[in-house]
Amino acid sequence: MNDHELHRVVQYVTASTSYARDTVSDILHTGLGELSALAAHSTRPFEREALLEYVSQWTIKRTGQPEPLVREVLGCAGRWLDEVYNECLDRQPEVLGESPDSDEGAEPVP
């Protein structure tokens, strides 16, 4: 996710919630940044729900924001969190608990 896309996410979430832009930006930069860093450097497998829970807890601790606020902001940005997760999966399937040669979701061969 580049800076332009992240800016769009911040704008969308700010418009969709009653939170200040700076607060939303801090939460999203922290959460999405950790998700990207984890995908780039971890060798431990994660399932989607466990990974998103980790990112939520990490963001709560790093930003000092209350849990309901962080969860609402990250939840509102769920579409983009899924996009980052899928990018991570494409780059390092074994890190996210998938087999690199997994054919799950592949079209059947006639």
Backbone as JSON, one array per atom type, in Angstrom:
{
  "sequence": "MNDHELHRVVQYVTASTSYARDTVSDILHTGLGELSALAAHSTRPFEREALLEYVSQWTIKRTGQPEPLVREVLGCAGRWLDEVYNECLDRQPEVLGESPDSDEGAEPVP",
  "N": [[0.86, -1.17, 0.0], [0.7, 2.1, -0.98], [1.6, 5.59, -0.19], [-0.4, 7.29, -1.23], [-2.65, 5.61, -1.44], [-2.96, 4.95, 1.27], [-3.56, 7.46, 2.28], [-6.09, 7.83, 1.08], [-7.51, 5.84, 2.46], [-7.41, 6.85, 5.07], [-8.89, 9.22, 4.69], [-11.41, 8.11, 3.98], [-12.1, 6.62, 6.3], [-12.08, 8.63, 8.24], [-14.18, 10.22, 7.32], [-16.23, 8.42, 7.69], [-16.45, 8.0, 10.38], [-16.62, 9.52, 13.66], [-14.22, 10.52, 14.44], [-11.15, 12.37, 14.87], [-9.03, 13.36, 12.17], [-6.23, 13.14, 12.57], [-6.09, 11.27, 14.64], [-7.26, 9.0, 13.45], [-5.46, 8.64, 11.34], [-3.07, 8.07, 12.73], [-3.74, 5.62, 13.98], [-4.26, 3.99, 11.72], [-1.83, 4.14, 10.26], [-0.13, 2.94, 12.12], [-1.31, 0.35, 12.53], [-1.52, -0.77, 9.87], [1.11, -0.5, 9.11], [2.45, -2.21, 10.9], [1.32, -4.65, 10.13], [2.35, -4.91, 7.53], [5.12, -4.94, 8.12], [5.28, -7.24, 9.66], [4.63, -9.2, 7.79], [6.81, -8.98, 6.13], [8.97, -9.73, 7.7], [8.5, -11.86, 9.46], [8.58, -15.36, 10.27], [6.76, -16.99, 11.23], [3.72, -18.79, 11.0], [0.43, -17.42, 10.43], [-3.07, -17.29, 10.9], [-5.77, -15.57, 9.33], [-7.68, -14.3, 11.15], [-6.31, -14.43, 13.63], [-4.06, -12.93, 13.0], [-5.18, -10.39, 12.45], [-6.23, -9.84, 14.96], [-3.88, -9.68, 16.45], [-2.71, -7.42, 15.19], [-4.6, -5.5, 15.92], [-4.33, -5.47, 18.76], [-1.63, -4.72, 18.95], [-1.73, -2.17, 17.82], [-3.41, -0.84, 19.63], [-1.78, -0.82, 21.91], [0.51, 0.57, 20.96], [-0.48, 3.07, 20.12], [-1.88, 4.0, 22.27], [-4.53, 4.48, 22.31], [-8.02, 3.99, 23.17], [-9.41, 0.67, 23.26], [-12.06, 0.23, 22.03], [-12.18, 2.39, 20.2], [-9.93, 1.95, 18.53], [-10.58, -0.55, 17.45], [-12.95, 0.11, 16.09], [-12.02, 1.94, 14.15], [-10.11, 0.34, 12.76], [-11.86, -1.65, 11.97], [-13.57, -0.24, 10.28], [-11.81, 0.25, 8.29], [-11.56, -2.22, 7.25], [-11.77, -3.35, 4.66], [-9.46, -2.46, 3.38], [-7.53, -3.47, 5.1], [-7.87, -6.16, 4.56], [-7.01, -6.16, 1.91], [-4.27, -5.54, 2.23], [-3.54, -7.76, 3.74], [-3.99, -9.77, 1.81], [-2.09, -9.0, -0.11], [0.2, -9.5, 1.37], [-0.08, -12.23, 1.68], [0.24, -13.02, -0.97], [2.9, -12.36, -1.33], [4.32, -13.76, 0.7], [3.24, -16.58, 1.32], [3.67, -18.68, 3.15], [4.2, -17.4, 5.57], [1.77, -16.47, 6.42], [0.42, -18.72, 7.0], [-0.33, -20.31, 4.88], [0.14, -22.72, 2.32], [2.75, -22.41, -0.04], [2.34, -23.6, -2.52], [-0.31, -24.02, -2.58], [-3.46, -24.85, -3.88], [-5.82, -23.85, -3.23], [-8.81, -22.23, -3.9], [-8.26, -22.11, -6.53], [-9.11, -22.45, -9.99], [-10.88, -25.3, -11.13], [-9.36, -27.85, -13.09], [-10.38, -28.83, -16.26]],
  "CA": [[0.0, 0.0, 0.0], [1.52, 3.31, -1.06], [1.12, 6.73, 0.59], [-1.65, 7.79, -1.8], [-3.72, 4.69, -1.03], [-3.15, 5.12, 2.7], [-4.26, 8.75, 2.44], [-7.49, 7.55, 0.75], [-8.1, 5.07, 3.56], [-7.58, 7.8, 6.18], [-10.02, 10.08, 4.34], [-12.63, 7.34, 4.04], [-12.42, 6.28, 7.69], [-12.39, 9.89, 8.93], [-15.53, 10.61, 6.9], [-17.18, 7.41, 8.14], [-16.49, 7.97, 11.85], [-16.63, 10.86, 14.28], [-12.89, 10.72, 15.01], [-10.28, 13.34, 14.21], [-8.17, 12.83, 11.11], [-4.93, 12.77, 13.14], [-6.29, 10.03, 15.4], [-7.47, 7.94, 12.46], [-4.2, 8.46, 10.62], [-2.13, 7.4, 13.64], [-4.18, 4.23, 14.14], [-4.1, 3.26, 10.47], [-0.39, 4.01, 9.97], [0.43, 1.97, 13.07], [-1.83, -0.99, 12.25], [-1.13, -1.24, 8.54], [2.57, -0.59, 9.12], [2.83, -3.45, 11.6], [0.92, -5.77, 9.29], [3.34, -5.01, 6.45], [6.4, -5.34, 8.7], [5.15, -8.63, 10.07], [4.68, -10.03, 6.58], [8.15, -8.91, 5.55], [10.04, -10.22, 8.57], [8.13, -13.0, 10.3], [8.58, -16.69, 9.68], [5.71, -17.73, 11.95], [2.45, -18.76, 10.26], [-0.72, -16.8, 11.08], [-4.35, -17.29, 10.22], [-6.27, -14.2, 9.16], [-8.28, -13.74, 12.38], [-5.25, -14.27, 14.63], [-3.22, -11.83, 12.55], [-5.89, -9.14, 12.65], [-6.3, -9.61, 16.41], [-2.55, -9.2, 16.83], [-2.56, -6.04, 14.71], [-5.46, -4.66, 16.77], [-3.69, -5.33, 20.07], [-0.39, -3.95, 18.73], [-2.13, -0.78, 17.56], [-3.91, -0.31, 20.9], [-0.62, -0.57, 22.78], [1.42, 1.57, 20.38], [-1.09, 4.4, 20.0], [-2.46, 4.42, 23.55], [-5.95, 4.78, 22.11], [-8.88, 2.97, 23.76], [-9.71, -0.48, 22.42], [-13.22, 0.39, 21.14], [-11.85, 3.33, 19.13], [-9.02, 1.29, 17.59], [-11.32, -1.6, 16.74], [-13.88, 0.74, 15.15], [-11.25, 2.49, 13.03], [-9.59, -0.77, 11.96], [-13.02, -2.31, 11.37], [-14.03, 0.61, 9.18], [-10.79, 0.1, 7.24], [-11.45, -3.66, 7.02], [-11.56, -3.67, 3.24], [-8.06, -2.23, 3.07], [-6.76, -4.45, 5.86], [-7.92, -7.41, 3.78], [-6.15, -5.99, 0.73], [-2.89, -5.67, 2.68], [-3.38, -9.17, 4.09], [-3.88, -10.53, 0.56], [-0.78, -8.69, -0.68], [1.16, -10.23, 2.19], [-0.26, -13.64, 1.33], [0.84, -13.21, -2.29], [4.35, -12.26, -1.2], [4.87, -14.78, 1.6], [2.12, -17.4, 1.77], [4.02, -19.5, 4.3], [4.16, -16.58, 6.77], [0.38, -16.31, 6.82], [-0.18, -20.02, 7.28], [-0.76, -20.94, 3.65], [1.17, -23.42, 1.58], [3.06, -21.64, -1.25], [1.82, -24.24, -3.72], [-1.7, -24.34, -2.32], [-4.34, -24.56, -5.0], [-7.12, -23.43, -2.69], [-9.38, -21.11, -4.63], [-7.91, -22.2, -7.94], [-10.14, -22.98, -10.86], [-10.66, -26.72, -11.44], [-8.89, -28.14, -14.43], [-11.34, -29.74, -16.9]],
  "C": [[0.91, 1.23, 0.0], [0.88, 4.46, -0.26], [-0.22, 7.28, 0.08], [-2.83, 6.92, -1.37], [-4.0, 4.83, 0.47], [-3.88, 6.42, 3.01], [-5.76, 8.58, 2.14], [-8.2, 6.8, 1.87], [-8.38, 6.0, 4.74], [-8.78, 8.71, 5.91], [-11.34, 9.34, 4.48], [-13.05, 7.08, 5.48], [-12.78, 7.54, 8.48], [-13.81, 10.33, 8.59], [-16.61, 9.66, 7.44], [-17.34, 7.34, 9.66], [-16.53, 9.4, 12.37], [-15.26, 11.22, 14.85], [-12.06, 11.7, 14.18], [-9.35, 12.65, 13.22], [-6.83, 12.36, 11.67], [-5.01, 11.46, 13.91], [-6.43, 8.85, 14.46], [-6.17, 7.63, 11.74], [-3.18, 7.7, 11.48], [-2.47, 5.92, 13.78], [-3.91, 3.44, 12.87], [-2.63, 3.1, 10.09], [0.24, 2.95, 10.86], [-0.01, 0.55, 12.71], [-1.38, -1.55, 10.92], [0.38, -1.38, 8.43], [3.05, -1.87, 9.78], [2.46, -4.68, 10.77], [1.93, -5.98, 8.16], [4.69, -5.48, 6.97], [6.38, -6.81, 9.1], [5.26, -9.56, 8.87], [6.09, -10.08, 6.0], [9.2, -9.64, 6.39], [9.73, -11.47, 9.38], [8.25, -14.31, 9.54], [7.53, -17.56, 10.33], [4.41, -17.67, 11.14], [1.32, -18.15, 11.09], [-1.96, -17.04, 10.24], [-4.87, -15.87, 10.23], [-6.8, -13.6, 10.47], [-7.24, -13.5, 13.46], [-4.36, -13.08, 14.27], [-3.9, -10.49, 12.78], [-6.07, -8.82, 14.13], [-4.97, -9.09, 16.93], [-2.36, -7.75, 16.43], [-3.41, -5.08, 15.55], [-4.79, -4.42, 18.12], [-2.41, -4.49, 19.98], [-0.72, -2.46, 18.6], [-2.64, -0.12, 18.84], [-2.74, 0.07, 21.8], [0.26, 0.56, 22.25], [0.81, 2.97, 20.35], [-1.61, 4.91, 21.33], [-3.93, 4.79, 23.45], [-6.79, 3.67, 22.75], [-9.25, 1.88, 22.75], [-10.93, -0.28, 21.52], [-12.93, 1.33, 19.96], [-10.98, 2.65, 18.08], [-9.77, 0.23, 16.79], [-12.32, -1.0, 15.73], [-13.14, 1.27, 13.93], [-10.72, 1.37, 12.15], [-10.73, -1.53, 11.28], [-13.54, -1.55, 10.17], [-13.06, 0.5, 8.0], [-10.61, -1.37, 6.86], [-11.17, -4.05, 5.59], [-10.08, -3.52, 2.87], [-7.15, -3.15, 3.87], [-6.73, -5.78, 5.13], [-7.04, -7.32, 2.55], [-4.68, -6.15, 1.11], [-2.6, -7.12, 3.06], [-3.19, -10.01, 2.82], [-2.56, -10.25, -0.16], [0.3, -9.46, 0.06], [1.11, -11.71, 1.85], [0.38, -13.94, -0.02], [2.36, -13.21, -2.21], [4.96, -13.4, -0.4], [3.76, -15.67, 2.12], [2.44, -18.22, 3.0], [3.98, -18.7, 5.61], [2.73, -16.47, 7.3], [-0.35, -17.64, 6.97], [-0.69, -20.75, 6.06], [0.42, -21.66, 3.01], [1.46, -22.64, 0.3], [2.51, -22.28, -2.52], [0.37, -24.65, -3.55], [-2.54, -23.97, -3.55], [-5.73, -24.18, -4.51], [-7.61, -22.2, -3.43], [-9.06, -21.14, -6.11], [-9.08, -22.79, -8.72], [-9.86, -24.46, -11.11], [-10.21, -26.89, -12.89], [-9.83, -29.15, -15.06], [-10.67, -30.98, -17.44]]
}
